[in-house]
Every structure is written in C-alpha cells, then in structure tokens.
N, CA, C and O atoms as a Maestro MAE file, in Angstrom:
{
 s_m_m2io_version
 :::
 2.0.0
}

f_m_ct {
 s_m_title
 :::
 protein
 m_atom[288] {
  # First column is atom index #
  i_m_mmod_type
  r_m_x_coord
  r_m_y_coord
  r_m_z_coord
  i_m_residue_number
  s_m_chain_name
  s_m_pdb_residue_name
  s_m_pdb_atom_name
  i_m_atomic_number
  :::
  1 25 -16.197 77.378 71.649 1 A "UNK " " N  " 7
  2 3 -16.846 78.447 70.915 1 A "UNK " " CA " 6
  3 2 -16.126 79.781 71.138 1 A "UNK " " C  " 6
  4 15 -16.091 80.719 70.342 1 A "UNK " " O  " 8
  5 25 -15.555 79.714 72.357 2 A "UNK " " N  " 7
  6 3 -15.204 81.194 72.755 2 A "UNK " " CA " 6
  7 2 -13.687 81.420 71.733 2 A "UNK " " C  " 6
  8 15 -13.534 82.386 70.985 2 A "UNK " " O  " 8
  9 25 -12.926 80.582 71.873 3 A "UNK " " N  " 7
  10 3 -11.805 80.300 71.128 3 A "UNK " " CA " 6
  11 2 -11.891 80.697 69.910 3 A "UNK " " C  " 6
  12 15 -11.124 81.599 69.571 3 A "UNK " " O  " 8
  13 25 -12.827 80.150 68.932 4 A "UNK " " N  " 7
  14 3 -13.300 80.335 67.600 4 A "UNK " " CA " 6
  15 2 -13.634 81.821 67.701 4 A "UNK " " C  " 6
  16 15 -12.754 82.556 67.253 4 A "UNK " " O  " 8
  17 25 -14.704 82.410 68.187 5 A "UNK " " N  " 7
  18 3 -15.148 83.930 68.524 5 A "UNK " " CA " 6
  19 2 -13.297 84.896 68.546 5 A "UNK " " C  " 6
  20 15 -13.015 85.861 67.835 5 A "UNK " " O  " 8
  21 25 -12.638 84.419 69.271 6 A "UNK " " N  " 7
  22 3 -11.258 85.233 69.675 6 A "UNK " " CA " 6
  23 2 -10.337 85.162 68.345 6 A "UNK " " C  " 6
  24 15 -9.761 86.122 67.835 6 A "UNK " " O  " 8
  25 25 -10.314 83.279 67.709 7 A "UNK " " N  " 7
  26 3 -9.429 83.819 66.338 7 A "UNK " " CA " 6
  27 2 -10.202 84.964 65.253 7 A "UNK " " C  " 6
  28 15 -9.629 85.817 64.575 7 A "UNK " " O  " 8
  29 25 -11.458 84.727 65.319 8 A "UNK " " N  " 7
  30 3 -12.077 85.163 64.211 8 A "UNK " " CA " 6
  31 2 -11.850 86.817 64.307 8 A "UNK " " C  " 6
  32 15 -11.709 87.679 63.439 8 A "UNK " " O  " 8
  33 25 -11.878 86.856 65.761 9 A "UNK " " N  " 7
  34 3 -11.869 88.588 65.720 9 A "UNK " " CA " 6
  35 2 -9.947 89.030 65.827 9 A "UNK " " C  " 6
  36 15 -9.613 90.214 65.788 9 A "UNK " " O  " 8
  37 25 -9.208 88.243 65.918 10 A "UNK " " N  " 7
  38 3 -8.139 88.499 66.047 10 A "UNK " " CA " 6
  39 2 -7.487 88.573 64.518 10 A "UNK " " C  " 6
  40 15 -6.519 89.294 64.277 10 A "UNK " " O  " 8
  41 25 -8.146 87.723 63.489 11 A "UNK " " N  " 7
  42 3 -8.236 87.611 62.340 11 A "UNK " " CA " 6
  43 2 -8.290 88.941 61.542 11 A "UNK " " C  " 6
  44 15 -7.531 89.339 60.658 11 A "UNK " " O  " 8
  45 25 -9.733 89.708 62.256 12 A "UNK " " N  " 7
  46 3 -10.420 90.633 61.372 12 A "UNK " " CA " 6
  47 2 -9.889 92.035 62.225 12 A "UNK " " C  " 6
  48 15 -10.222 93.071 61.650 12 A "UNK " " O  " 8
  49 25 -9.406 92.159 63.023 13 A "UNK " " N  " 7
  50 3 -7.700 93.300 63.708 13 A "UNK " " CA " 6
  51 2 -6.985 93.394 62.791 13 A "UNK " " C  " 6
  52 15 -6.718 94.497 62.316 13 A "UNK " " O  " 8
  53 25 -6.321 91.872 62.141 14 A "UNK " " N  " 7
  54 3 -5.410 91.835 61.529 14 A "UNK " " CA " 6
  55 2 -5.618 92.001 60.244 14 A "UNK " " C  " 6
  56 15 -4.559 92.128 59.628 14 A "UNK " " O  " 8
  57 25 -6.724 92.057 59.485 15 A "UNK " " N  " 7
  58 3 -7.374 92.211 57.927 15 A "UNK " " CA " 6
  59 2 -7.479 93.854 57.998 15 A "UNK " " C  " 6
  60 15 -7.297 94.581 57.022 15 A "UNK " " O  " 8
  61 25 -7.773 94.269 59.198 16 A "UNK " " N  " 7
  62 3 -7.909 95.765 59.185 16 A "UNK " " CA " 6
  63 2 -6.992 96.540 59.007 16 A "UNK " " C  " 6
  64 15 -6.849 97.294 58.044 16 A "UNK " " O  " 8
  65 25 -6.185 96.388 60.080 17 A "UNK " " N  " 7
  66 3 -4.732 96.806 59.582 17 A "UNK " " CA " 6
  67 2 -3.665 97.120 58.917 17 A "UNK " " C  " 6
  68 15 -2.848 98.040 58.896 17 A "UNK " " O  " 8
  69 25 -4.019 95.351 57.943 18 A "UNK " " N  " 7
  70 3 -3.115 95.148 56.783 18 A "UNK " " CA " 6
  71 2 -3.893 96.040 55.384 18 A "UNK " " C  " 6
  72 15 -3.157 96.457 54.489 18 A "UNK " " O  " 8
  73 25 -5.032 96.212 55.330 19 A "UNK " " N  " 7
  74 3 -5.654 96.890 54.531 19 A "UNK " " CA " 6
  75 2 -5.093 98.342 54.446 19 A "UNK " " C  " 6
  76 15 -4.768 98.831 53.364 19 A "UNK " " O  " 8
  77 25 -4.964 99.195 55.948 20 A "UNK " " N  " 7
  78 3 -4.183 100.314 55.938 20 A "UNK " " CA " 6
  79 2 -2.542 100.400 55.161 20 A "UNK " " C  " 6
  80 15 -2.060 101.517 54.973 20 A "UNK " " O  " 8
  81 25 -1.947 99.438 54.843 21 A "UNK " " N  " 7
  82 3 -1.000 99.561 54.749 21 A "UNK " " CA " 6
  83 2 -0.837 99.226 52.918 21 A "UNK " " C  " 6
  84 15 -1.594 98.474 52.305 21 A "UNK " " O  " 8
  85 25 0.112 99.846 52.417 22 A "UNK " " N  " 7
  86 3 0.580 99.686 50.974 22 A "UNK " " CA " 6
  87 2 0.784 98.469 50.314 22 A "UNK " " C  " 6
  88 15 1.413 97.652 50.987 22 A "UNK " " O  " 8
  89 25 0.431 98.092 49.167 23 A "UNK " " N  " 7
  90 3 0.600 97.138 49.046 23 A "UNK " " CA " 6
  91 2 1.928 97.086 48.305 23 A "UNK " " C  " 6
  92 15 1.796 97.699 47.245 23 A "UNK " " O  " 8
  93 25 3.337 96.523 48.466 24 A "UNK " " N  " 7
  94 3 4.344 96.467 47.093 24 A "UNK " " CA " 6
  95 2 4.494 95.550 46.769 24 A "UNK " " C  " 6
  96 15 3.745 94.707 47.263 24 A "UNK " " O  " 8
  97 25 5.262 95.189 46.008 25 A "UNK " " N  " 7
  98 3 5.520 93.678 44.844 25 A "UNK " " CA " 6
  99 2 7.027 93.379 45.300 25 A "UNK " " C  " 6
  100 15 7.728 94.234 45.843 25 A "UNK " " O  " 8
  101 25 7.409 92.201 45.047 26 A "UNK " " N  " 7
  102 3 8.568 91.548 44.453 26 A "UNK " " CA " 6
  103 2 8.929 90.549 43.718 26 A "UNK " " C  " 6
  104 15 8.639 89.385 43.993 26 A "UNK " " O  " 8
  105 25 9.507 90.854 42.847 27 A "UNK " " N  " 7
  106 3 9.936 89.802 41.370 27 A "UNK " " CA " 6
  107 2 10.152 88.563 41.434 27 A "UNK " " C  " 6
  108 15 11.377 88.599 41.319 27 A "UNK " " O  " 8
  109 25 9.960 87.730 41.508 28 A "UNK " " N  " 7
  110 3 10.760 86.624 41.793 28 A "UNK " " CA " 6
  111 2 11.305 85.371 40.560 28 A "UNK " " C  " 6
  112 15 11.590 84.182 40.699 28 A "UNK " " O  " 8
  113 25 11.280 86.430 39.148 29 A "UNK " " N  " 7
  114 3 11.280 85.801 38.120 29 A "UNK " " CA " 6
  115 2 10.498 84.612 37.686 29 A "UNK " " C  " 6
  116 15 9.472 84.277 38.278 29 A "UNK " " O  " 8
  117 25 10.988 83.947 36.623 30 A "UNK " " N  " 7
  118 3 10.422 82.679 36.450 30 A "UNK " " CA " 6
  119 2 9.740 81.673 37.210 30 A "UNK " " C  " 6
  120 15 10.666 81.668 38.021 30 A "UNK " " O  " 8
  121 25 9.078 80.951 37.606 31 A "UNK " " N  " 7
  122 3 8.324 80.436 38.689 31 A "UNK " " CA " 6
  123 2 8.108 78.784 37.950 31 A "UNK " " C  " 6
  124 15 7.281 78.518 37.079 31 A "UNK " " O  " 8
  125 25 8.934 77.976 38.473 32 A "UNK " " N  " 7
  126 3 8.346 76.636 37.604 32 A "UNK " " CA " 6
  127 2 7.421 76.091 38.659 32 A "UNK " " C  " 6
  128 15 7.521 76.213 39.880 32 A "UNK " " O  " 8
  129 25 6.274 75.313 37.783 33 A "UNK " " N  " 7
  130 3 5.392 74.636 38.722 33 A "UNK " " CA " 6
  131 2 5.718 73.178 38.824 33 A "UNK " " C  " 6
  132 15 6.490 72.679 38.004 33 A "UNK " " O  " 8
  133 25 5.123 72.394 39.876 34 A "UNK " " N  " 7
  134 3 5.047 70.868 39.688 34 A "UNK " " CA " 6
  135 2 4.844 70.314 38.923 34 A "UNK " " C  " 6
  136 15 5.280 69.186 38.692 34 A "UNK " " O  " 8
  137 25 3.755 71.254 37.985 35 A "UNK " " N  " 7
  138 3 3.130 70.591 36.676 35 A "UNK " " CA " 6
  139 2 3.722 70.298 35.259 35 A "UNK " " C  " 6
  140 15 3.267 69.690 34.291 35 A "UNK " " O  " 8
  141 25 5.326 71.182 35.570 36 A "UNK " " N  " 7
  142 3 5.912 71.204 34.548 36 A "UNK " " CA " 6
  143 2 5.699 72.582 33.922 36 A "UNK " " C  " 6
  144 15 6.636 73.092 33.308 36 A "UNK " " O  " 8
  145 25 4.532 73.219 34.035 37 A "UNK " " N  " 7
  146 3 4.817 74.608 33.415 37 A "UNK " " CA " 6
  147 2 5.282 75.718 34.407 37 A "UNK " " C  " 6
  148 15 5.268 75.668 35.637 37 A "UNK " " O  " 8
  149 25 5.731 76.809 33.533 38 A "UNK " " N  " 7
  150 3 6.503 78.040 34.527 38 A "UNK " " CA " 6
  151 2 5.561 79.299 34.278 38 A "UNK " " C  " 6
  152 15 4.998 79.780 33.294 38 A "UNK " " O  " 8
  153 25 5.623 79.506 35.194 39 A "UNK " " N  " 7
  154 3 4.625 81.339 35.241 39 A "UNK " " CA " 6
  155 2 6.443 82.146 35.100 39 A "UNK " " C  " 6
  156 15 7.569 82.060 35.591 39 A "UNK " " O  " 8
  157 25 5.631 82.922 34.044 40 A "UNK " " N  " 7
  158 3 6.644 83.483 33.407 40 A "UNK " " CA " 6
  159 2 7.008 84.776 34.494 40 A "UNK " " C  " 6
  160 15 6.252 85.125 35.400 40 A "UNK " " O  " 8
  161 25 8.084 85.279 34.246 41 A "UNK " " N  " 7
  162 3 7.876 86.967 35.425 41 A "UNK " " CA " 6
  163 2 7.186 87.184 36.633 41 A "UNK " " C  " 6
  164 15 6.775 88.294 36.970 41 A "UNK " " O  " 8
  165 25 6.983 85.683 37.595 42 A "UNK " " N  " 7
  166 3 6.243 86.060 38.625 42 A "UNK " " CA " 6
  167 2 6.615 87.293 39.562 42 A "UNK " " C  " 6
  168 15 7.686 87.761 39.948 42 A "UNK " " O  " 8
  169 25 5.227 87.634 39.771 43 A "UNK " " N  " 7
  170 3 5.427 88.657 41.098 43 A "UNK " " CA " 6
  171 2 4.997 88.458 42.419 43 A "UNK " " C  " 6
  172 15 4.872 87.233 42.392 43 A "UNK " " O  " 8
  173 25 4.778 88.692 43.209 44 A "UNK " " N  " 7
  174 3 4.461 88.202 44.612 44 A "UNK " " CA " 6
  175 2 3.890 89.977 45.141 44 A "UNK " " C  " 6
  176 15 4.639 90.933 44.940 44 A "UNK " " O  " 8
  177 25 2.529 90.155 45.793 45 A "UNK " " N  " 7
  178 3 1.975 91.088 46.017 45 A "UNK " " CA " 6
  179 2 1.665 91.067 47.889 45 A "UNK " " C  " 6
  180 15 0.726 90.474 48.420 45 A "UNK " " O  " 8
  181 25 2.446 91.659 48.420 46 A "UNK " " N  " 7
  182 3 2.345 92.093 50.260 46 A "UNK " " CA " 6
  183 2 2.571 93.159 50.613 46 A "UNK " " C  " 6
  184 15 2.878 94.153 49.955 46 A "UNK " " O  " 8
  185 25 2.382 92.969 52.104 47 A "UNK " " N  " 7
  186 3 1.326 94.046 52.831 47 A "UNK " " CA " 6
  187 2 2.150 93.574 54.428 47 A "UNK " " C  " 6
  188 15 1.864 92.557 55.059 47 A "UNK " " O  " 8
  189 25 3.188 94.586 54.828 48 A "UNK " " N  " 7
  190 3 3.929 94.552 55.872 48 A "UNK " " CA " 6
  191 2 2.787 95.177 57.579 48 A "UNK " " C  " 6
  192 15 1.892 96.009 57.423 48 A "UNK " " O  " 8
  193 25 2.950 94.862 58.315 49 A "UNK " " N  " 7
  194 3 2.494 95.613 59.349 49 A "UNK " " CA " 6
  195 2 3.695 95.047 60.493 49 A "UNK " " C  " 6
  196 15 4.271 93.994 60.765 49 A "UNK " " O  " 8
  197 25 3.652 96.807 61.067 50 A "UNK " " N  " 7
  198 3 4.549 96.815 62.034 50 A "UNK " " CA " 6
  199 2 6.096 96.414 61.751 50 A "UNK " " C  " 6
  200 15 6.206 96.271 60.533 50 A "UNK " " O  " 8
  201 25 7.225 96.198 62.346 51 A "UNK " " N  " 7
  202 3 8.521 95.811 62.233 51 A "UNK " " CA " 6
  203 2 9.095 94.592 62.631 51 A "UNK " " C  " 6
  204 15 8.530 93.939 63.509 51 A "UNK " " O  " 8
  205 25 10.213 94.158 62.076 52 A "UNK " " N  " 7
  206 3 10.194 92.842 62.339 52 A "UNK " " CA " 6
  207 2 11.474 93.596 63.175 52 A "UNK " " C  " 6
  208 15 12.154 94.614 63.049 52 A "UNK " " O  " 8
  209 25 11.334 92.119 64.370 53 A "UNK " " N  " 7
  210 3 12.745 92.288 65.358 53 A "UNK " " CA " 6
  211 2 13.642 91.874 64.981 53 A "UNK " " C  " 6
  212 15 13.633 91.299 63.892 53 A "UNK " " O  " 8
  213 25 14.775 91.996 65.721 54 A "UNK " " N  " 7
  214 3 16.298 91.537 65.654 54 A "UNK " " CA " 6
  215 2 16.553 89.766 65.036 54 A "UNK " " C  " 6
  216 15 17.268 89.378 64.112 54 A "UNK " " O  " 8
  217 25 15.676 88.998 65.950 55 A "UNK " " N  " 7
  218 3 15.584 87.988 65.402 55 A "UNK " " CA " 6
  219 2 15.143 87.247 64.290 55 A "UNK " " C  " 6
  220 15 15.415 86.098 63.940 55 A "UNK " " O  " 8
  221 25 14.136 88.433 63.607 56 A "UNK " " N  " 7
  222 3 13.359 87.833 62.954 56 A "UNK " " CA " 6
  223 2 11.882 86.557 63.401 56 A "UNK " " C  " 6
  224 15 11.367 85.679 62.710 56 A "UNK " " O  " 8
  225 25 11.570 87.060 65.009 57 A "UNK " " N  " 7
  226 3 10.709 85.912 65.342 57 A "UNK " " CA " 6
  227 2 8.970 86.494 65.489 57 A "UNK " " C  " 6
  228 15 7.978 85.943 65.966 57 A "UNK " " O  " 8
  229 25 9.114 87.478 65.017 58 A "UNK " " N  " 7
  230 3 7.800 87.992 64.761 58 A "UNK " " CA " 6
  231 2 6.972 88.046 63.426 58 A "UNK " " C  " 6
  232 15 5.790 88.390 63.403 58 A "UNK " " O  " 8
  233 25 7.567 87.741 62.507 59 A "UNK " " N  " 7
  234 3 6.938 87.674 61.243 59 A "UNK " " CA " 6
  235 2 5.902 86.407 61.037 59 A "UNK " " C  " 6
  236 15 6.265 85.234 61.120 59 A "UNK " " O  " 8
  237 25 4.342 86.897 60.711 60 A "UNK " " N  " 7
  238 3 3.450 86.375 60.686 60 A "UNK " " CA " 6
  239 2 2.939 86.142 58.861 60 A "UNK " " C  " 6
  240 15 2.496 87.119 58.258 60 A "UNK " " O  " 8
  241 25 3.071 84.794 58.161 61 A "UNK " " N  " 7
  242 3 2.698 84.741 56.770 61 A "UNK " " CA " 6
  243 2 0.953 84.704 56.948 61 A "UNK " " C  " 6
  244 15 0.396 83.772 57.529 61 A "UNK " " O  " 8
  245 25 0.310 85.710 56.432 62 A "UNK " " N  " 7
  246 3 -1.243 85.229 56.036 62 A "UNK " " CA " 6
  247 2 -1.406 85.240 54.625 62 A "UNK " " C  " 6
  248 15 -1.449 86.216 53.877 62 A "UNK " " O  " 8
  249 25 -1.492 84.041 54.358 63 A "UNK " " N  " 7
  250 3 -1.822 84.165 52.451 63 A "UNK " " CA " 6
  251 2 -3.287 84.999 52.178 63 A "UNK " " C  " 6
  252 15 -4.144 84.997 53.062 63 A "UNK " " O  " 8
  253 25 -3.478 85.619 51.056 64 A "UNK " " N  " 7
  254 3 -4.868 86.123 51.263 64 A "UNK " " CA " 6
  255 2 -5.374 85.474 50.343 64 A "UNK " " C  " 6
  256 15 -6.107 86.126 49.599 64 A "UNK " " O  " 8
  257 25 -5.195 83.979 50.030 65 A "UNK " " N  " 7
  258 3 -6.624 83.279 49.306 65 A "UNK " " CA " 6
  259 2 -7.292 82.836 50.746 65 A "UNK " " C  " 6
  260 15 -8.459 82.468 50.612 65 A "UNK " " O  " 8
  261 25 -6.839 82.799 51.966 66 A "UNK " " N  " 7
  262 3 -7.372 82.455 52.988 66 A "UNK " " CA " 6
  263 2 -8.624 83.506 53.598 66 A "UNK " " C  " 6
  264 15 -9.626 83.116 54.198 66 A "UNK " " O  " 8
  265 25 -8.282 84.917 53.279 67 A "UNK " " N  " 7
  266 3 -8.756 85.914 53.587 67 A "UNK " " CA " 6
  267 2 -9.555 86.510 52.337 67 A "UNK " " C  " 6
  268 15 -10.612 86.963 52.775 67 A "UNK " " O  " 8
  269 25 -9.488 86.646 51.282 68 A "UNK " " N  " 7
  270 3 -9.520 87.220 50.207 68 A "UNK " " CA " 6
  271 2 -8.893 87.930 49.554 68 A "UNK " " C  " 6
  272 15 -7.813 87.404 49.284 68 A "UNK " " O  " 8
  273 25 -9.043 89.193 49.010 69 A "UNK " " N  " 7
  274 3 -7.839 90.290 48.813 69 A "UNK " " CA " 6
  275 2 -6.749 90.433 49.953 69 A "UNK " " C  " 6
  276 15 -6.713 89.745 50.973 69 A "UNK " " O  " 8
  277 25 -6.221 91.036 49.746 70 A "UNK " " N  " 7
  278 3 -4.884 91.253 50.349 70 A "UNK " " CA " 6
  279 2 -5.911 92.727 51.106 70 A "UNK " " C  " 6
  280 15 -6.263 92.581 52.276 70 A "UNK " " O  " 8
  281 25 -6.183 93.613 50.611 71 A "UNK " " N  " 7
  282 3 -7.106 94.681 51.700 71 A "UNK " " CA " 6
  283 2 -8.576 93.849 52.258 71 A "UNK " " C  " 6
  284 15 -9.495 94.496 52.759 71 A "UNK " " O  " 8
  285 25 -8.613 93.021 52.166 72 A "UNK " " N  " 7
  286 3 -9.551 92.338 53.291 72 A "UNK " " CA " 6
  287 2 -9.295 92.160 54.495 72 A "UNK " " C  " 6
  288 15 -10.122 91.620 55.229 72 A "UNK " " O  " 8
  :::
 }
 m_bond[287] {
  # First column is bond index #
  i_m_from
  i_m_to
  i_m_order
  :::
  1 1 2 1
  2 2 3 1
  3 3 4 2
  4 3 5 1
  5 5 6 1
  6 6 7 1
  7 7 8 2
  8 7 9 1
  9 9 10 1
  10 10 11 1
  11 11 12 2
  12 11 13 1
  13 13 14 1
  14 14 15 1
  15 15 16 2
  16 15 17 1
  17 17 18 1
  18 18 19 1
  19 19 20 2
  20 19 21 1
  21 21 22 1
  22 22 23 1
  23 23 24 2
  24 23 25 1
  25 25 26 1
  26 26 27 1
  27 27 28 2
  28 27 29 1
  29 29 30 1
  30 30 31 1
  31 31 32 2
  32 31 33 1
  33 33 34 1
  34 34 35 1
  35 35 36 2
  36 35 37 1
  37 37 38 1
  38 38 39 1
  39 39 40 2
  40 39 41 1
  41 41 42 1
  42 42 43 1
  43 43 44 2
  44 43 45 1
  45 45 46 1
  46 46 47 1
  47 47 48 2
  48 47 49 1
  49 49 50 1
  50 50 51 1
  51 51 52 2
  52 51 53 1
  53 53 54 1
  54 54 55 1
  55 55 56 2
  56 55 57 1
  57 57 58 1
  58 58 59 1
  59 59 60 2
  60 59 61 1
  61 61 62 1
  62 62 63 1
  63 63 64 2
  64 63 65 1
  65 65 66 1
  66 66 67 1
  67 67 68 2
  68 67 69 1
  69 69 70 1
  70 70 71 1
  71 71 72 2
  72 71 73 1
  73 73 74 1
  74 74 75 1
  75 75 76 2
  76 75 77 1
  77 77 78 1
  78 78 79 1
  79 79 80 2
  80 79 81 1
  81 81 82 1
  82 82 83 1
  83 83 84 2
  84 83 85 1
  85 85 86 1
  86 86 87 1
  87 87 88 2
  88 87 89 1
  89 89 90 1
  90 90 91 1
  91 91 92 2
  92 91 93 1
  93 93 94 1
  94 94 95 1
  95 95 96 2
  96 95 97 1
  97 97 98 1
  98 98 99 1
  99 99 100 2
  100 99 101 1
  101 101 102 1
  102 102 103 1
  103 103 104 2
  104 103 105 1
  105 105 106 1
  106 106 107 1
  107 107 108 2
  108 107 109 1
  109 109 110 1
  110 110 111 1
  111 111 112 2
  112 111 113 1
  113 113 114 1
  114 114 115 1
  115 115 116 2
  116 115 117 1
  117 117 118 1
  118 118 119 1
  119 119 120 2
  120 119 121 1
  121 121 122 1
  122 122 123 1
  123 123 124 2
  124 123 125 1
  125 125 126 1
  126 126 127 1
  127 127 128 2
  128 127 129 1
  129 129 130 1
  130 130 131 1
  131 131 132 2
  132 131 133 1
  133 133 134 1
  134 134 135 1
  135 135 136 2
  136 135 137 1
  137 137 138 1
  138 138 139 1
  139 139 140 2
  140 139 141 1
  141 141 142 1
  142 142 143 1
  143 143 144 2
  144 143 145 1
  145 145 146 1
  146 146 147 1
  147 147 148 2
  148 147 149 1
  149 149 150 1
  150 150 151 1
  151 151 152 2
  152 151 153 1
  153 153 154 1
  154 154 155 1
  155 155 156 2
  156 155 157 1
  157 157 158 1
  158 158 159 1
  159 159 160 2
  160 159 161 1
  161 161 162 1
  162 162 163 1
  163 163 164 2
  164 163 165 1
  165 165 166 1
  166 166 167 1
  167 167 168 2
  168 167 169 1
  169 169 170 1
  170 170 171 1
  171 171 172 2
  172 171 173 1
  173 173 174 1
  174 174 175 1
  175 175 176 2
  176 175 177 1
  177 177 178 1
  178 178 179 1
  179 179 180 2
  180 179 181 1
  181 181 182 1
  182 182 183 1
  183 183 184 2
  184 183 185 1
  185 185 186 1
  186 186 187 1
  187 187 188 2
  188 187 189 1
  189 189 190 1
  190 190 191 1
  191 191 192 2
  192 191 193 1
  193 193 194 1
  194 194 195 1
  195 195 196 2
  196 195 197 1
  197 197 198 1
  198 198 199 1
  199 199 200 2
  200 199 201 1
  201 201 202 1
  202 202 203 1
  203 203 204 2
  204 203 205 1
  205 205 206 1
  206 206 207 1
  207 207 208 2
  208 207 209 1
  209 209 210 1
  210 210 211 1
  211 211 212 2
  212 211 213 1
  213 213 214 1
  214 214 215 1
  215 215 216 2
  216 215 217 1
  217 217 218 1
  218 218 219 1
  219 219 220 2
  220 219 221 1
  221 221 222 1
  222 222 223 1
  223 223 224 2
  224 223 225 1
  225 225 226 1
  226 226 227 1
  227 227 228 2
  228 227 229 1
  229 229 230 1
  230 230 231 1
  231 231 232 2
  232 231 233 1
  233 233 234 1
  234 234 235 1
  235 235 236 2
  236 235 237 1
  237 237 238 1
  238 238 239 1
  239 239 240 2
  240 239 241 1
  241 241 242 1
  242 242 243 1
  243 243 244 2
  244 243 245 1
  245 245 246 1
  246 246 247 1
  247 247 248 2
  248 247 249 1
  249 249 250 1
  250 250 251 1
  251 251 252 2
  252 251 253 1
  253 253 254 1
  254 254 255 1
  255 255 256 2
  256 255 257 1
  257 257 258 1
  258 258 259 1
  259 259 260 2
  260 259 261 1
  261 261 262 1
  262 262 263 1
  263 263 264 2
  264 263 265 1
  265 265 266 1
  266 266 267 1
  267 267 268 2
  268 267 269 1
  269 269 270 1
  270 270 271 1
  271 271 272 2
  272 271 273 1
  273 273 274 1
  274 274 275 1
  275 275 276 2
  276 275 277 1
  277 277 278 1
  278 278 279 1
  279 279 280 2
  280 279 281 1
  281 281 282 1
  282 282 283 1
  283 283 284 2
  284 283 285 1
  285 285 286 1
  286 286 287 1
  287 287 288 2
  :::
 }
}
C-alpha cells in the first residue's frame, strides 16, 4: 500500500510541474498507421522539465492519455 501511496504522489510532483512548463509541438509529418491509414501532418504536443544530461539517461516518457491533458 505504501508503495502505491509513493508512486501516486510521485506521479502528481510530476503532473505539477509539467503543467508549469510550455507546451511546444513537433512535426513529424505524415504518420502511417497499422491500419493502413495515415494521419496526415502529424504533430506531437510536449512538455520538457528540467535538462537532460550528457548521456541522455535521464529522460522520462509520460504519455498523457495515462494522465490526461498534458497540464494535468
């Protein structure tokens, strides 16, 4: 239980945060699906917090259908 209690609030740190921060886009053109159809002009909508290191071993993906909005 305690575990569950710690992601949930470590979760909602991290919803807080990312809410402070801007949201920008990037293009990623055409987008084909599995299904055979393509989303035309996709865009992709994120929300950076903090800096990534030298390595690149700090970057954390949270999709926000998991969360809701992206300022959730």
């Amino acid at each position: 239980m305690a575990l569950h209690l710690r992601t949930f609030l470590a979760f909602l740190v991290l919803a807080c945060a990312c809410a402070a921060q801007e949201q920008k886009f990037v293009s990623i053109g055409d987008l084909p699906l599995t299904s055979g159809e393509v989303l035309l002009d996709c865009r992709v909508g994120y929300r950076t917090l903090g800096e990534l290191d030298a390595a690149g071993a700090n970057a954390v993906l949270v999709p926000s259908w998991y969360g809701g909005t992206t300022r959730e």
